Amino acid sequence: MTQDLIARAQAWLAEDPDSETRDELAKLIDSADVEELAARFSGTLQFGTAGLRGELGAGPMRMNRSVVIRAAAGLAAYLKAKGQGEGLVVIGYDARYKSADFARDTAAVMVGAGLRATVLPRPLPTPVLAYAIRHLGAVAGVEVTASHNPPRDNGYKVYLGDGSQIVPPADAEIAAEIDAVRSLNDVPRPESGWEVLGDEVLDAYLARTDAVLTPGSPRTANVVYTAMHGVGKDVLLAAFARAGFPEPVLVAEQAEPDPAFPTVAFPNPEEPGAMDLAFATARRANPDIVIANDPDADRCAAAVKDRDGEWRMLRGDEVGALLAAHLVSKGVSGVFAESIVSSSLLGRIAEAAGLGYEETLTGFKWIARVDGLRYGYEEALGYCVDPEGVRDKDGITAALLVAELASVLKEQGRTVLDLLDELALAHGLHATDQLSVRVEDLTVISDAMARLREQPPTALAGLAVTKAEDLTEGTEALPPTDGLRYYLEGARVIVRPSGTEPKLKCYLEVVVPVGSADELDAARAKGAELLAGIKKDLAAAAGI
């Protein structure tokens, strides 16, 4: 067994085009580190609807140039099989370790396969790539990014010509083509032949960002902004300048791209401590609102000063409802959509405004495909506010819309918190929370799901479970997915494995009726108490 493992590692080493991962693998082979070699060669990184994502390193279970070249070859073969073998593939990348290398390898593979390829001029936000696909009439797009994952990770996200991320069956068909690549020596990789774009696509994207704002709307909000060591700063500043907002105050320590993400444990605004420097800057600058992007700037977070004077992050569901209410006030038409893990408040806002509403599976690959979409959001800080321009979440245009809303409220002598109160009075207090467990051993997740399926809870926090759904069977409205949904009296719970990280995620919502403004504080306290009870009981039921 050990000899077979070393033989496979040596065969991989012989083909590896990267001196860095070759050296790494050679050391593992020389030291006969069987445990580490087994971890690297226990299978291959699976290509799914999130594309690829994993830790950087040598071997088929890590992200590296060999894995990326195979993925690109599989995508090229898929496109050719679909009759798009002469089409254009546009490639973007972030500022993580190896991202530029992976982008260049992808371009070379596309050209070698007979397709045309263009690469964005430098590390840029993911929404610029999503925009470029439709703007350039490409048959596919690739974004090299691991979004808000830890520094050691990278990833590979694939879009088709409609500008949306892939969904089944395209993912399985591409994966089959990747599996069919026998040797890297069979994959032509010319040294040139692709185009590196100038700023014309970025300029067109920036010109498009104005479409999310109402002509003549107030643009007075003062903003503190953090790019979270990612690629958002320059594009966001340019968009804000074009729109006529005051120049945001930058969180200096996090303003420039840095793949080491030195000031945060996880470069995700949702993670504890990630916003500490932004709040410190806000205490000095006293802005109207704090805005954060994640490292590839497709997500947008917002924070406000609470009534006790402390800065706090708004939940993704709160921002989702605020932007929906703002769009309703503009008189928009079309369909509002969200994934099943997001707050049901959006449906109530849409219904009250006479707008269409749809629920989808988790991920913008589904939300972006809703017919007639005008606005889509997901609780994990993702907002699609200009679906005609970018059929994906977009942290830049979402930030503009947040700043416009803050400006409108400022001119009216109101605050974001006032608007949240008004929404609670109109539709009930919708309180949401998440039980998220990061694991080293993935069997913890499968065991928890199995346990819940075998012994589903009958009550959580004293609320009876009125209906339980196993989403692997699909529903009338949803295709099958690995998830469980529980309806309770005045509450809802969804449990699912994360599609991009080693996490089990449980999404909780309670709805507390509110009769008058005097009842808001009591409703919030009751909501928090119920959420805490559900979280505790659910963790016990799942054995986590």
PDB file of N, CA and C in Angstrom, residues 390-471:
ATOM      1  N   VAL A 390     -25.200  42.336 -13.339  1.00  0.00           N
ATOM      2  CA  VAL A 390     -24.431  41.252 -12.710  1.00  0.00           C
ATOM      3  C   VAL A 390     -25.415  40.227 -12.164  1.00  0.00           C
ATOM      4  N   ARG A 391     -25.391  39.025 -12.748  1.00  0.00           N
ATOM      5  CA  ARG A 391     -26.298  37.966 -12.277  1.00  0.00           C
ATOM      6  C   ARG A 391     -25.617  37.151 -11.194  1.00  0.00           C
ATOM      7  N   ASP A 392     -25.246  37.825 -10.145  1.00  0.00           N
ATOM      8  CA  ASP A 392     -24.538  37.209  -9.030  1.00  0.00           C
ATOM      9  C   ASP A 392     -24.574  38.228  -7.903  1.00  0.00           C
ATOM     10  N   LYS A 393     -24.122  37.817  -6.744  1.00  0.00           N
ATOM     11  CA  LYS A 393     -24.020  38.798  -5.668  1.00  0.00           C
ATOM     12  C   LYS A 393     -22.916  39.789  -6.005  1.00  0.00           C
ATOM     13  N   ASP A 394     -23.106  41.041  -5.585  1.00  0.00           N
ATOM     14  CA  ASP A 394     -22.186  42.109  -5.961  1.00  0.00           C
ATOM     15  C   ASP A 394     -22.035  43.063  -4.780  1.00  0.00           C
ATOM     16  N   GLY A 395     -20.856  43.001  -4.125  1.00  0.00           N
ATOM     17  CA  GLY A 395     -20.625  43.817  -2.939  1.00  0.00           C
ATOM     18  C   GLY A 395     -20.388  45.286  -3.224  1.00  0.00           C
ATOM     19  N   ILE A 396     -20.113  45.633  -4.468  1.00  0.00           N
ATOM     20  CA  ILE A 396     -19.872  47.043  -4.821  1.00  0.00           C
ATOM     21  C   ILE A 396     -21.196  47.771  -5.014  1.00  0.00           C
ATOM     22  N   THR A 397     -22.074  47.226  -5.885  1.00  0.00           N
ATOM     23  CA  THR A 397     -23.362  47.890  -6.107  1.00  0.00           C
ATOM     24  C   THR A 397     -24.232  47.819  -4.850  1.00  0.00           C
ATOM     25  N   ALA A 398     -24.109  46.743  -4.077  1.00  0.00           N
ATOM     26  CA  ALA A 398     -24.855  46.672  -2.816  1.00  0.00           C
ATOM     27  C   ALA A 398     -24.393  47.786  -1.870  1.00  0.00           C
ATOM     28  N   ALA A 399     -23.094  48.038  -1.829  1.00  0.00           N
ATOM     29  CA  ALA A 399     -22.568  49.111  -0.971  1.00  0.00           C
ATOM     30  C   ALA A 399     -23.117  50.470  -1.392  1.00  0.00           C
ATOM     31  N   LEU A 400     -23.216  50.698  -2.704  1.00  0.00           N
ATOM     32  CA  LEU A 400     -23.793  51.957  -3.191  1.00  0.00           C
ATOM     33  C   LEU A 400     -25.236  52.108  -2.721  1.00  0.00           C
ATOM     34  N   LEU A 401     -25.997  51.028  -2.809  1.00  0.00           N
ATOM     35  CA  LEU A 401     -27.408  51.090  -2.422  1.00  0.00           C
ATOM     36  C   LEU A 401     -27.554  51.286  -0.915  1.00  0.00           C
ATOM     37  N   VAL A 402     -26.678  50.647  -0.125  1.00  0.00           N
ATOM     38  CA  VAL A 402     -26.674  50.865   1.327  1.00  0.00           C
ATOM     39  C   VAL A 402     -26.384  52.334   1.634  1.00  0.00           C
ATOM     40  N   ALA A 403     -25.401  52.900   0.937  1.00  0.00           N
ATOM     41  CA  ALA A 403     -25.039  54.301   1.168  1.00  0.00           C
ATOM     42  C   ALA A 403     -26.175  55.237   0.749  1.00  0.00           C
ATOM     43  N   GLU A 404     -26.878  54.906  -0.342  1.00  0.00           N
ATOM     44  CA  GLU A 404     -28.018  55.732  -0.755  1.00  0.00           C
ATOM     45  C   GLU A 404     -29.132  55.663   0.282  1.00  0.00           C
ATOM     46  N   LEU A 405     -29.435  54.465   0.778  1.00  0.00           N
ATOM     47  CA  LEU A 405     -30.464  54.323   1.812  1.00  0.00           C
ATOM     48  C   LEU A 405     -30.089  55.127   3.052  1.00  0.00           C
ATOM     49  N   ALA A 406     -28.824  55.018   3.495  1.00  0.00           N
ATOM     50  CA  ALA A 406     -28.374  55.775   4.670  1.00  0.00           C
ATOM     51  C   ALA A 406     -28.517  57.280   4.426  1.00  0.00           C
ATOM     52  N   SER A 407     -28.255  57.705   3.204  1.00  0.00           N
ATOM     53  CA  SER A 407     -28.372  59.134   2.859  1.00  0.00           C
ATOM     54  C   SER A 407     -29.824  59.600   2.895  1.00  0.00           C
ATOM     55  N   VAL A 408     -30.726  58.793   2.327  1.00  0.00           N
ATOM     56  CA  VAL A 408     -32.156  59.138   2.319  1.00  0.00           C
ATOM     57  C   VAL A 408     -32.673  59.258   3.749  1.00  0.00           C
ATOM     58  N   LEU A 409     -32.336  58.275   4.590  1.00  0.00           N
ATOM     59  CA  LEU A 409     -32.783  58.301   5.984  1.00  0.00           C
ATOM     60  C   LEU A 409     -32.200  59.496   6.727  1.00  0.00           C
ATOM     61  N   LYS A 410     -30.938  59.801   6.450  1.00  0.00           N
ATOM     62  CA  LYS A 410     -30.265  60.940   7.094  1.00  0.00           C
ATOM     63  C   LYS A 410     -30.998  62.243   6.763  1.00  0.00           C
ATOM     64  N   GLU A 411     -31.375  62.398   5.494  1.00  0.00           N
ATOM     65  CA  GLU A 411     -32.078  63.613   5.069  1.00  0.00           C
ATOM     66  C   GLU A 411     -33.453  63.717   5.732  1.00  0.00           C
ATOM     67  N   GLN A 412     -34.032  62.544   6.051  1.00  0.00           N
ATOM     68  CA  GLN A 412     -35.365  62.521   6.680  1.00  0.00           C
ATOM     69  C   GLN A 412     -35.297  62.606   8.198  1.00  0.00           C
ATOM     70  N   GLY A 413     -34.066  62.654   8.743  1.00  0.00           N
ATOM     71  CA  GLY A 413     -33.916  62.675  10.195  1.00  0.00           C
ATOM     72  C   GLY A 413     -34.199  61.336  10.840  1.00  0.00           C
ATOM     73  N   ARG A 414     -34.070  60.254  10.049  1.00  0.00           N
ATOM     74  CA  ARG A 414     -34.299  58.901  10.553  1.00  0.00           C
ATOM     75  C   ARG A 414     -32.997  58.119  10.461  1.00  0.00           C
ATOM     76  N   THR A 415     -33.019  56.919  11.038  1.00  0.00           N
ATOM     77  CA  THR A 415     -31.837  56.055  11.005  1.00  0.00           C
ATOM     78  C   THR A 415     -32.223  54.685  10.451  1.00  0.00           C
ATOM     79  N   VAL A 416     -31.206  53.907  10.170  1.00  0.00           N
ATOM     80  CA  VAL A 416     -31.417  52.522   9.748  1.00  0.00           C
ATOM     81  C   VAL A 416     -32.201  51.755  10.820  1.00  0.00           C
ATOM     82  N   LEU A 417     -31.891  52.003  12.076  1.00  0.00           N
ATOM     83  CA  LEU A 417     -32.594  51.309  13.167  1.00  0.00           C
ATOM     84  C   LEU A 417     -34.072  51.684  13.182  1.00  0.00           C
ATOM     85  N   ASP A 418     -34.388  52.946  12.863  1.00  0.00           N
ATOM     86  CA  ASP A 418     -35.797  53.357  12.785  1.00  0.00           C
ATOM     87  C   ASP A 418     -36.528  52.559  11.706  1.00  0.00           C
ATOM     88  N   LEU A 419     -35.877  52.380  10.561  1.00  0.00           N
ATOM     89  CA  LEU A 419     -36.508  51.636   9.474  1.00  0.00           C
ATOM     90  C   LEU A 419     -36.708  50.168   9.862  1.00  0.00           C
ATOM     91  N   LEU A 420     -35.736  49.585  10.560  1.00  0.00           N
ATOM     92  CA  LEU A 420     -35.906  48.202  11.037  1.00  0.00           C
ATOM     93  C   LEU A 420     -37.100  48.106  11.989  1.00  0.00           C
ATOM     94  N   ASP A 421     -37.271  49.108  12.848  1.00  0.00           N
ATOM     95  CA  ASP A 421     -38.430  49.119  13.747  1.00  0.00           C
ATOM     96  C   ASP A 421     -39.735  49.177  12.953  1.00  0.00           C
ATOM     97  N   GLU A 422     -39.755  50.008  11.929  1.00  0.00           N
ATOM     98  CA  GLU A 422     -40.968  50.149  11.117  1.00  0.00           C
ATOM     99  C   GLU A 422     -41.311  48.827  10.417  1.00  0.00           C
ATOM    100  N   LEU A 423     -40.296  48.123   9.933  1.00  0.00           N
ATOM    101  CA  LEU A 423     -40.530  46.835   9.291  1.00  0.00           C
ATOM    102  C   LEU A 423     -41.078  45.813  10.292  1.00  0.00           C
ATOM    103  N   ALA A 424     -40.566  45.855  11.538  1.00  0.00           N
ATOM    104  CA  ALA A 424     -41.056  44.934  12.572  1.00  0.00           C
ATOM    105  C   ALA A 424     -42.518  45.231  12.910  1.00  0.00           C
ATOM    106  N   LEU A 425     -42.872  46.525  12.977  1.00  0.00           N
ATOM    107  CA  LEU A 425     -44.258  46.891  13.271  1.00  0.00           C
ATOM    108  C   LEU A 425     -45.193  46.462  12.142  1.00  0.00           C
ATOM    109  N   ALA A 426     -44.709  46.563  10.904  1.00  0.00           N
ATOM    110  CA  ALA A 426     -45.556  46.236   9.751  1.00  0.00           C
ATOM    111  C   ALA A 426     -45.703  44.737   9.542  1.00  0.00           C
ATOM    112  N   HIS A 427     -44.655  43.983   9.826  1.00  0.00           N
ATOM    113  CA  HIS A 427     -44.637  42.571   9.406  1.00  0.00           C
ATOM    114  C   HIS A 427     -44.337  41.591  10.547  1.00  0.00           C
ATOM    115  N   GLY A 428     -44.161  42.071  11.772  1.00  0.00           N
ATOM    116  CA  GLY A 428     -43.717  41.221  12.865  1.00  0.00           C
ATOM    117  C   GLY A 428     -42.205  41.259  12.979  1.00  0.00           C
ATOM    118  N   LEU A 429     -41.715  41.021  14.193  1.00  0.00           N
ATOM    119  CA  LEU A 429     -40.265  41.012  14.400  1.00  0.00           C
ATOM    120  C   LEU A 429     -39.700  39.685  13.910  1.00  0.00           C
ATOM    121  N   HIS A 430     -38.889  39.741  12.883  1.00  0.00           N
ATOM    122  CA  HIS A 430     -38.232  38.547  12.340  1.00  0.00           C
ATOM    123  C   HIS A 430     -36.809  38.507  12.879  1.00  0.00           C
ATOM    124  N   ALA A 431     -36.565  37.624  13.825  1.00  0.00           N
ATOM    125  CA  ALA A 431     -35.234  37.513  14.438  1.00  0.00           C
ATOM    126  C   ALA A 431     -34.550  36.258  13.910  1.00  0.00           C
ATOM    127  N   THR A 432     -33.324  36.411  13.451  1.00  0.00           N
ATOM    128  CA  THR A 432     -32.612  35.260  12.874  1.00  0.00           C
ATOM    129  C   THR A 432     -31.268  35.069  13.568  1.00  0.00           C
ATOM    130  N   ASP A 433     -30.779  33.846  13.517  1.00  0.00           N
ATOM    131  CA  ASP A 433     -29.462  33.521  14.056  1.00  0.00           C
ATOM    132  C   ASP A 433     -28.975  32.261  13.347  1.00  0.00           C
ATOM    133  N   GLN A 434     -27.735  31.908  13.630  1.00  0.00           N
ATOM    134  CA  GLN A 434     -27.150  30.747  12.977  1.00  0.00           C
ATOM    135  C   GLN A 434     -26.336  29.953  13.984  1.00  0.00           C
ATOM    136  N   LEU A 435     -26.481  28.650  13.921  1.00  0.00           N
ATOM    137  CA  LEU A 435     -25.597  27.736  14.660  1.00  0.00           C
ATOM    138  C   LEU A 435     -24.667  27.149  13.610  1.00  0.00           C
ATOM    139  N   SER A 436     -23.385  27.538  13.676  1.00  0.00           N
ATOM    140  CA  SER A 436     -22.426  27.128  12.651  1.00  0.00           C
ATOM    141  C   SER A 436     -21.260  26.425  13.329  1.00  0.00           C
ATOM    142  N   VAL A 437     -20.987  25.196  12.911  1.00  0.00           N
ATOM    143  CA  VAL A 437     -19.935  24.393  13.544  1.00  0.00           C
ATOM    144  C   VAL A 437     -18.867  24.048  12.513  1.00  0.00           C
ATOM    145  N   ARG A 438     -17.651  24.581  12.711  1.00  0.00           N
ATOM    146  CA  ARG A 438     -16.524  24.275  11.825  1.00  0.00           C
ATOM    147  C   ARG A 438     -15.856  22.989  12.321  1.00  0.00           C
ATOM    148  N   VAL A 439     -15.590  22.055  11.427  1.00  0.00           N
ATOM    149  CA  VAL A 439     -15.055  20.760  11.839  1.00  0.00           C
ATOM    150  C   VAL A 439     -13.743  20.457  11.124  1.00  0.00           C
ATOM    151  N   GLU A 440     -12.920  19.656  11.772  1.00  0.00           N
ATOM    152  CA  GLU A 440     -11.733  19.099  11.123  1.00  0.00           C
ATOM    153  C   GLU A 440     -12.091  17.785  10.439  1.00  0.00           C
ATOM    154  N   ASP A 441     -12.978  17.030  11.083  1.00  0.00           N
ATOM    155  CA  ASP A 441     -13.380  15.712  10.605  1.00  0.00           C
ATOM    156  C   ASP A 441     -14.781  15.812   9.995  1.00  0.00           C
ATOM    157  N   LEU A 442     -14.879  15.607   8.677  1.00  0.00           N
ATOM    158  CA  LEU A 442     -16.158  15.784   7.989  1.00  0.00           C
ATOM    159  C   LEU A 442     -17.212  14.764   8.418  1.00  0.00           C
ATOM    160  N   THR A 443     -16.795  13.663   9.037  1.00  0.00           N
ATOM    161  CA  THR A 443     -17.787  12.685   9.491  1.00  0.00           C
ATOM    162  C   THR A 443     -18.673  13.264  10.604  1.00  0.00           C
ATOM    163  N   VAL A 444     -18.182  14.288  11.298  1.00  0.00           N
ATOM    164  CA  VAL A 444     -19.006  14.949  12.321  1.00  0.00           C
ATOM    165  C   VAL A 444     -20.275  15.496  11.676  1.00  0.00           C
ATOM    166  N   ILE A 445     -20.119  16.057  10.461  1.00  0.00           N
ATOM    167  CA  ILE A 445     -21.269  16.631   9.757  1.00  0.00           C
ATOM    168  C   ILE A 445     -22.230  15.535   9.310  1.00  0.00           C
ATOM    169  N   SER A 446     -21.696  14.492   8.661  1.00  0.00           N
ATOM    170  CA  SER A 446     -22.576  13.421   8.174  1.00  0.00           C
ATOM    171  C   SER A 446     -23.257  12.698   9.339  1.00  0.00           C
ATOM    172  N   ASP A 447     -22.544  12.538  10.450  1.00  0.00           N
ATOM    173  CA  ASP A 447     -23.140  11.890  11.630  1.00  0.00           C
ATOM    174  C   ASP A 447     -24.294  12.730  12.188  1.00  0.00           C
ATOM    175  N   ALA A 448     -24.095  14.054  12.232  1.00  0.00           N
ATOM    176  CA  ALA A 448     -25.143  14.938  12.754  1.00  0.00           C
ATOM    177  C   ALA A 448     -26.380  14.889  11.868  1.00  0.00           C
ATOM    178  N   MET A 449     -26.168  14.912  10.548  1.00  0.00           N
ATOM    179  CA  MET A 449     -27.312  14.847   9.620  1.00  0.00           C
ATOM    180  C   MET A 449     -28.044  13.505   9.775  1.00  0.00           C
ATOM    181  N   ALA A 450     -27.269  12.414   9.895  1.00  0.00           N
ATOM    182  CA  ALA A 450     -27.883  11.089  10.057  1.00  0.00           C
ATOM    183  C   ALA A 450     -28.688  11.015  11.354  1.00  0.00           C
ATOM    184  N   ARG A 451     -28.132  11.564  12.413  1.00  0.00           N
ATOM    185  CA  ARG A 451     -28.808  11.534  13.714  1.00  0.00           C
ATOM    186  C   ARG A 451     -30.141  12.285  13.660  1.00  0.00           C
ATOM    187  N   LEU A 452     -30.136  13.459  12.999  1.00  0.00           N
ATOM    188  CA  LEU A 452     -31.368  14.238  12.895  1.00  0.00           C
ATOM    189  C   LEU A 452     -32.404  13.530  12.019  1.00  0.00           C
ATOM    190  N   ARG A 453     -31.917  12.807  11.010  1.00  0.00           N
ATOM    191  CA  ARG A 453     -32.863  12.078  10.156  1.00  0.00           C
ATOM    192  C   ARG A 453     -33.485  10.891  10.908  1.00  0.00           C
ATOM    193  N   GLU A 454     -32.657  10.237  11.713  1.00  0.00           N
ATOM    194  CA  GLU A 454     -33.151   9.061  12.433  1.00  0.00           C
ATOM    195  C   GLU A 454     -34.028   9.435  13.619  1.00  0.00           C
ATOM    196  N   GLN A 455     -33.684  10.527  14.286  1.00  0.00           N
ATOM    197  CA  GLN A 455     -34.437  10.956  15.465  1.00  0.00           C
ATOM    198  C   GLN A 455     -34.762  12.449  15.356  1.00  0.00           C
ATOM    199  N   PRO A 456     -35.674  12.832  14.461  1.00  0.00           N
ATOM    200  CA  PRO A 456     -35.979  14.260  14.282  1.00  0.00           C
ATOM    201  C   PRO A 456     -36.581  14.858  15.555  1.00  0.00           C
ATOM    202  N   PRO A 457     -36.223  16.096  15.865  1.00  0.00           N
ATOM    203  CA  PRO A 457     -36.770  16.727  17.077  1.00  0.00           C
ATOM    204  C   PRO A 457     -38.277  16.943  16.941  1.00  0.00           C
ATOM    205  N   THR A 458     -38.984  16.804  18.027  1.00  0.00           N
ATOM    206  CA  THR A 458     -40.434  17.050  18.033  1.00  0.00           C
ATOM    207  C   THR A 458     -40.760  18.438  18.583  1.00  0.00           C
ATOM    208  N   ALA A 459     -39.794  19.037  19.280  1.00  0.00           N
ATOM    209  CA  ALA A 459     -39.967  20.400  19.800  1.00  0.00           C
ATOM    210  C   ALA A 459     -38.590  21.017  19.994  1.00  0.00           C
ATOM    211  N   LEU A 460     -38.493  22.327  19.848  1.00  0.00           N
ATOM    212  CA  LEU A 460     -37.256  23.085  20.088  1.00  0.00           C
ATOM    213  C   LEU A 460     -37.635  24.342  20.857  1.00  0.00           C
ATOM    214  N   ALA A 461     -36.947  24.600  21.949  1.00  0.00           N
ATOM    215  CA  ALA A 461     -37.233  25.761  22.812  1.00  0.00           C
ATOM    216  C   ALA A 461     -38.711  25.788  23.221  1.00  0.00           C
ATOM    217  N   GLY A 462     -39.288  24.599  23.407  1.00  0.00           N
ATOM    218  CA  GLY A 462     -40.686  24.536  23.825  1.00  0.00           C
ATOM    219  C   GLY A 462     -41.688  24.753  22.702  1.00  0.00           C
ATOM    220  N   LEU A 463     -41.216  24.987  21.485  1.00  0.00           N
ATOM    221  CA  LEU A 463     -42.112  25.174  20.344  1.00  0.00           C
ATOM    222  C   LEU A 463     -42.251  23.839  19.610  1.00  0.00           C
ATOM    223  N   ALA A 464     -43.477  23.400  19.393  1.00  0.00           N
ATOM    224  CA  ALA A 464     -43.705  22.127  18.722  1.00  0.00           C
ATOM    225  C   ALA A 464     -43.282  22.200  17.264  1.00  0.00           C
ATOM    226  N   VAL A 465     -42.634  21.127  16.788  1.00  0.00           N
ATOM    227  CA  VAL A 465     -42.327  21.013  15.358  1.00  0.00           C
ATOM    228  C   VAL A 465     -43.604  20.572  14.654  1.00  0.00           C
ATOM    229  N   THR A 466     -44.141  21.446  13.791  1.00  0.00           N
ATOM    230  CA  THR A 466     -45.412  21.146  13.119  1.00  0.00           C
ATOM    231  C   THR A 466     -45.214  20.436  11.791  1.00  0.00           C
ATOM    232  N   LYS A 467     -44.001  20.566  11.218  1.00  0.00           N
ATOM    233  CA  LYS A 467     -43.733  19.919   9.925  1.00  0.00           C
ATOM    234  C   LYS A 467     -42.232  19.742   9.781  1.00  0.00           C
ATOM    235  N   ALA A 468     -41.799  18.579   9.294  1.00  0.00           N
ATOM    236  CA  ALA A 468     -40.371  18.327   9.049  1.00  0.00           C
ATOM    237  C   ALA A 468     -40.209  17.867   7.604  1.00  0.00           C
ATOM    238  N   GLU A 469     -39.234  18.459   6.906  1.00  0.00           N
ATOM    239  CA  GLU A 469     -38.979  18.104   5.511  1.00  0.00           C
ATOM    240  C   GLU A 469     -37.537  17.643   5.339  1.00  0.00           C
ATOM    241  N   ASP A 470     -37.352  16.538   4.657  1.00  0.00           N
ATOM    242  CA  ASP A 470     -36.015  16.111   4.243  1.00  0.00           C
ATOM    243  C   ASP A 470     -35.836  16.582   2.805  1.00  0.00           C
ATOM    244  N   LEU A 471     -34.980  17.588   2.608  1.00  0.00           N
ATOM    245  CA  LEU A 471     -34.879  18.232   1.300  1.00  0.00           C
ATOM    246  C   LEU A 471     -34.125  17.394   0.275  1.00  0.00           C
TER     247      LEU A 471
END
